[in-house]
Tab-separated table of C-alpha atoms in Angstrom:
chain	number	residue	atom	x	y	z
A	1	ASP	CA	-0.170	-0.103	-0.343
A	2	THR	CA	1.465	3.269	-1.015
A	3	GLY	CA	-1.205	5.463	0.366
A	4	VAL	CA	-0.887	7.610	3.311
A	5	SER	CA	-0.900	5.393	6.479
A	6	GLN	CA	-1.958	6.610	10.103
A	7	ASP	CA	-1.740	4.269	13.153
A	8	PRO	CA	-3.536	3.949	15.501
A	9	ARG	CA	-6.370	3.365	14.268
A	10	HIS	CA	-8.825	3.650	16.996
A	11	LYS	CA	-8.143	5.156	20.319
A	12	ILE	CA	-9.341	5.500	23.515
A	13	THR	CA	-8.291	7.145	26.861
A	14	LYS	CA	-8.861	8.854	29.935
A	15	ARG	CA	-9.006	12.063	30.183
A	16	GLY	CA	-5.615	13.564	31.498
A	17	GLN	CA	-3.893	11.268	29.512
A	18	ASN	CA	-1.238	11.814	26.734
A	19	VAL	CA	-1.852	10.081	23.469
A	20	THR	CA	0.488	9.997	20.607
A	21	PHE	CA	-0.339	9.222	16.720
A	22	ARG	CA	1.461	8.867	13.946
A	23	CYS	CA	1.035	9.539	10.501
A	24	ASP	CA	3.781	7.644	7.569
A	25	PRO	CA	3.464	9.917	3.909
A	26	ILE	CA	3.094	8.888	0.886
A	27	SER	CA	6.999	8.600	0.644
A	28	GLU	CA	8.257	10.947	-2.434
A	29	HIS	CA	5.822	13.952	-0.391
A	30	ASN	CA	7.444	16.455	1.203
A	31	ARG	CA	4.748	18.103	2.266
A	32	LEU	CA	2.716	16.647	5.534
A	33	TYR	CA	-0.442	17.961	7.025
A	34	TRP	CA	-2.463	16.960	10.368
A	35	TYR	CA	-5.733	17.999	10.547
A	36	ARG	CA	-8.806	17.572	12.977
A	37	GLN	CA	-12.493	16.465	12.205
A	38	THR	CA	-15.337	16.616	14.161
A	39	LEU	CA	-18.782	15.435	13.833
A	40	GLY	CA	-20.598	17.183	10.838
A	41	GLN	CA	-17.869	19.347	10.082
A	42	GLY	CA	-15.576	19.393	7.844
A	43	PRO	CA	-11.698	18.498	8.769
A	44	GLU	CA	-10.060	21.568	10.339
A	45	PHE	CA	-5.982	22.797	9.620
A	46	LEU	CA	-3.909	22.081	12.335
A	47	THR	CA	-0.170	22.248	11.248
A	48	TYR	CA	1.745	20.966	8.092
A	49	PHE	CA	5.716	20.547	7.553
A	50	GLN	CA	7.462	21.099	4.534
A	51	ASN	CA	10.358	18.102	4.811
A	52	GLU	CA	10.963	18.130	8.663
A	53	ALA	CA	10.079	22.212	8.932
A	54	GLN	CA	7.260	22.833	11.120
A	55	LEU	CA	6.165	26.386	9.189
A	56	GLU	CA	2.378	26.607	10.528
A	57	LYS	CA	0.190	26.037	13.103
A	58	SER	CA	-3.691	26.940	13.487
A	59	ARG	CA	-4.689	28.671	16.682
A	60	LEU	CA	-6.347	25.460	17.554
A	61	LEU	CA	-3.458	23.622	18.167
A	62	SER	CA	-2.905	24.565	21.710
A	63	ASP	CA	0.144	24.432	24.278
A	64	ARG	CA	-1.129	20.623	24.979
A	65	PHE	CA	-0.553	19.695	20.760
A	66	SER	CA	2.826	18.931	19.276
A	67	ALA	CA	3.717	17.731	16.290
A	68	GLU	CA	7.328	16.311	14.918
A	69	ARG	CA	8.851	15.227	11.366
A	70	PRO	CA	11.703	14.042	12.040
A	71	LYS	CA	14.281	13.963	9.087
A	72	GLY	CA	10.849	14.733	7.042
A	73	SER	CA	9.618	11.527	6.804
A	74	PHE	CA	7.380	9.900	9.208
A	75	SER	CA	4.890	12.443	11.850
A	76	THR	CA	3.923	12.242	15.018
A	77	LEU	CA	1.002	14.734	16.770
A	78	GLU	CA	0.887	14.458	20.423
A	79	ILE	CA	-1.674	15.477	22.922
A	80	GLN	CA	-0.514	15.576	26.514
A	81	ARG	CA	-3.249	15.746	29.299
A	82	THR	CA	-6.323	14.735	26.769
A	83	GLU	CA	-9.814	16.368	27.523
A	84	GLN	CA	-12.771	15.809	26.621
A	85	GLY	CA	-13.311	18.041	23.918
A	86	ASP	CA	-9.905	16.226	21.969
A	87	SER	CA	-12.227	13.737	21.009
A	88	ALA	CA	-12.485	13.805	17.062
A	89	MET	CA	-11.446	12.442	13.825
A	90	TYR	CA	-7.038	13.122	13.390
A	91	LEU	CA	-6.464	12.802	9.930
A	92	CYS	CA	-3.286	13.837	7.603
A	93	ALA	CA	-2.580	13.957	4.998
A	94	SER	CA	0.277	14.669	2.347
A	95	SER	CA	1.166	16.273	-0.958
A	96	ARG	CA	3.894	17.558	-3.535
A	97	MET	CA	4.989	20.731	-3.621
A	98	SER	CA	1.796	22.346	-5.795
A	99	THR	CA	-0.074	19.457	-6.163
A	100	GLU	CA	-3.501	17.891	-4.474
A	101	ALA	CA	-2.837	16.318	-0.950
A	102	PHE	CA	-3.982	12.809	-0.003
A	103	PHE	CA	-5.559	11.898	2.937
A	104	GLY	CA	-5.061	8.601	5.589
A	105	GLN	CA	-7.939	6.934	6.690
A	106	GLY	CA	-7.370	9.059	10.584
A	107	THR	CA	-6.995	7.766	13.736
A	108	ARG	CA	-10.342	8.241	15.672
A	109	LEU	CA	-9.789	9.533	19.506
A	110	THR	CA	-12.089	8.905	21.901
A	111	VAL	CA	-11.494	10.670	25.740
A	112	VAL	CA	-13.649	9.436	27.999
B	1	GLN	CA	-18.093	34.701	8.011
B	2	LYS	CA	-16.536	31.006	7.193
B	3	GLU	CA	-14.069	31.807	4.606
B	4	VAL	CA	-15.768	28.212	2.687
B	5	GLU	CA	-19.109	27.604	2.733
B	6	GLN	CA	-21.523	25.011	1.688
B	7	ASP	CA	-25.263	23.123	2.282
B	8	PRO	CA	-24.627	20.420	4.635
B	9	GLY	CA	-27.900	18.969	3.109
B	10	PRO	CA	-28.994	15.918	3.121
B	11	LEU	CA	-29.526	15.726	-0.505
B	12	SER	CA	-31.261	12.765	-1.295
B	13	VAL	CA	-32.128	11.216	-4.770
B	14	PRO	CA	-33.290	8.651	-7.109
B	15	GLU	CA	-30.575	6.472	-8.517
B	16	GLY	CA	-29.304	8.054	-12.016
B	17	ALA	CA	-30.295	11.117	-11.031
B	18	ILE	CA	-27.671	14.413	-11.904
B	19	VAL	CA	-26.623	15.743	-9.150
B	20	SER	CA	-25.150	19.209	-8.318
B	21	LEU	CA	-23.360	20.490	-5.122
B	22	ASN	CA	-22.317	23.725	-4.361
B	23	CYS	CA	-19.803	25.567	-2.398
B	24	THR	CA	-18.401	29.610	-2.184
B	25	TYR	CA	-16.338	30.997	-0.865
B	26	SER	CA	-14.563	34.893	-0.077
B	27	ASN	CA	-11.000	34.059	-0.460
B	28	SER	CA	-9.893	35.853	-3.468
B	29	ALA	CA	-6.474	34.119	-3.052
B	30	PHE	CA	-7.724	30.880	-3.434
B	31	GLN	CA	-6.872	28.951	-6.838
B	32	TYR	CA	-6.146	25.227	-5.807
B	33	PHE	CA	-10.140	23.910	-6.508
B	34	MET	CA	-10.731	19.757	-5.085
B	35	TRP	CA	-13.877	17.349	-3.940
B	36	TYR	CA	-13.460	14.739	-1.648
B	37	ARG	CA	-15.663	11.946	-1.021
B	38	GLN	CA	-15.805	10.715	2.667
B	39	TYR	CA	-17.734	7.629	3.454
B	40	SER	CA	-18.494	7.301	7.473
B	41	ARG	CA	-15.322	6.592	9.591
B	42	LYS	CA	-13.294	7.221	6.790
B	43	GLY	CA	-10.797	9.209	5.467
B	44	PRO	CA	-11.501	11.705	2.690
B	45	GLU	CA	-10.806	10.982	-0.617
B	46	LEU	CA	-9.751	12.504	-3.538
B	47	LEU	CA	-12.362	12.689	-6.642
B	48	MET	CA	-11.433	15.927	-8.254
B	49	TYR	CA	-8.816	18.668	-8.398
B	50	THR	CA	-8.675	21.769	-10.402
B	51	TYR	CA	-6.342	24.766	-11.191
B	52	SER	CA	-7.523	28.198	-11.313
B	53	SER	CA	-11.109	28.861	-13.370
B	54	GLY	CA	-12.775	26.149	-15.951
B	55	ASN	CA	-14.385	23.026	-16.585
B	56	LYS	CA	-12.470	19.207	-15.628
B	57	GLU	CA	-14.501	15.775	-16.580
B	58	ASP	CA	-13.745	12.471	-14.930
B	59	GLY	CA	-15.784	9.874	-15.485
B	60	ARG	CA	-19.041	10.668	-14.387
B	61	PHE	CA	-17.805	13.306	-12.476
B	62	THR	CA	-17.687	17.196	-13.712
B	63	ALA	CA	-16.163	20.192	-11.779
B	64	GLN	CA	-16.698	23.826	-12.742
B	65	VAL	CA	-15.035	26.599	-10.998
B	66	ASP	CA	-15.709	30.103	-11.764
B	67	LYS	CA	-13.554	32.813	-9.593
B	68	SER	CA	-15.161	35.663	-10.819
B	69	SER	CA	-18.035	34.635	-8.860
B	70	LYS	CA	-15.957	32.816	-5.919
B	71	TYR	CA	-18.120	29.299	-6.816
B	72	ILE	CA	-17.540	26.266	-7.252
B	73	SER	CA	-19.487	22.912	-8.675
B	74	LEU	CA	-19.437	19.312	-8.653
B	75	PHE	CA	-22.019	17.419	-10.576
B	76	ILE	CA	-22.097	13.860	-10.901
B	77	ARG	CA	-24.053	11.781	-14.120
B	78	ASP	CA	-26.229	8.499	-13.159
B	79	SER	CA	-25.964	8.597	-9.741
B	80	GLN	CA	-25.717	5.396	-8.183
B	81	PRO	CA	-26.059	3.966	-4.333
B	82	SER	CA	-22.594	4.024	-4.174
B	83	ASP	CA	-22.282	7.205	-4.355
B	84	SER	CA	-23.587	8.236	-1.034
B	85	ALA	CA	-21.277	9.725	1.189
B	86	THR	CA	-20.344	12.985	2.207
B	87	TYR	CA	-18.766	15.629	-0.070
B	88	LEU	CA	-16.440	18.028	1.070
B	89	CYS	CA	-15.213	20.938	-1.043
B	90	ALA	CA	-11.655	22.396	-0.646
B	91	MET	CA	-9.278	24.972	-1.895
B	92	SER	CA	-6.255	26.379	-1.002
B	93	ALA	CA	-3.947	29.866	-1.773
B	94	SER	CA	-0.174	29.405	-3.206
B	95	TYR	CA	2.335	31.486	-1.687
B	96	GLY	CA	5.935	31.367	-3.102
B	97	GLY	CA	4.533	28.198	-5.779
B	98	ALA	CA	3.332	26.003	-3.251
B	99	THR	CA	0.007	24.830	-2.337
B	100	ASN	CA	-0.674	25.932	1.144
B	101	LYS	CA	-3.058	24.467	4.010
B	102	LEU	CA	-6.622	23.121	2.894
B	103	ILE	CA	-9.549	24.849	3.535
B	104	PHE	CA	-13.228	22.587	3.938
B	105	GLY	CA	-16.550	23.495	3.404
B	106	THR	CA	-18.358	21.427	6.023
B	107	GLY	CA	-19.773	18.782	4.251
B	108	THR	CA	-22.663	17.902	1.987
B	109	LEU	CA	-24.812	14.522	2.453
B	110	LEU	CA	-25.731	12.428	-0.315
B	111	ALA	CA	-28.221	9.675	-0.227
B	112	VAL	CA	-28.650	7.730	-3.745
B	113	GLN	CA	-31.728	5.942	-3.456
B	114	PRO	CA	-32.105	2.351	-5.449
């Protein structure tokens, strides 16, 4: 499978715990994006990387959220001290510089 | 006002009908326009990708972009029950030759009745 891969697909965690998600982009894509989607809404931009550099972060990305893309390959999104409002689908996408973005299947987070 | 507006539906049509889905936007810097299809609990799947104004056809799907009106459309001909999904429009600007982040509409839920 040469598409965008996300792991895990589902995560249930207790409020206050830390969680980390992983995204493996399409191999030749140098741009990687994270989005969050809640029920009945379109995906909302969180952050993106060009190679290993994080170029933009949304104001939605509070200080409890951190994203990394070491060596410009896979990326991780960590949420510290999770809250019930963090429950959502977290989507990763990748693209070349001026082309369409392809999404993974997402990680569904439930905070109980 | 949101940057991208999309009628959330739901839209119910009989099998074989022509479906028209639309989005309007306010940011004149948008140059790249996409339509994604999303099945329940799955990631968005890219259907159509268009740069600037004009039409693009791919099988039963036609995308139209009218930048002067800030209006984009997706037409589905001969709709099938398997087309039942949420359709998301998305668009982005370009800075320094690189595509910027995508801004999405809320999605339109389509049901094609057999």
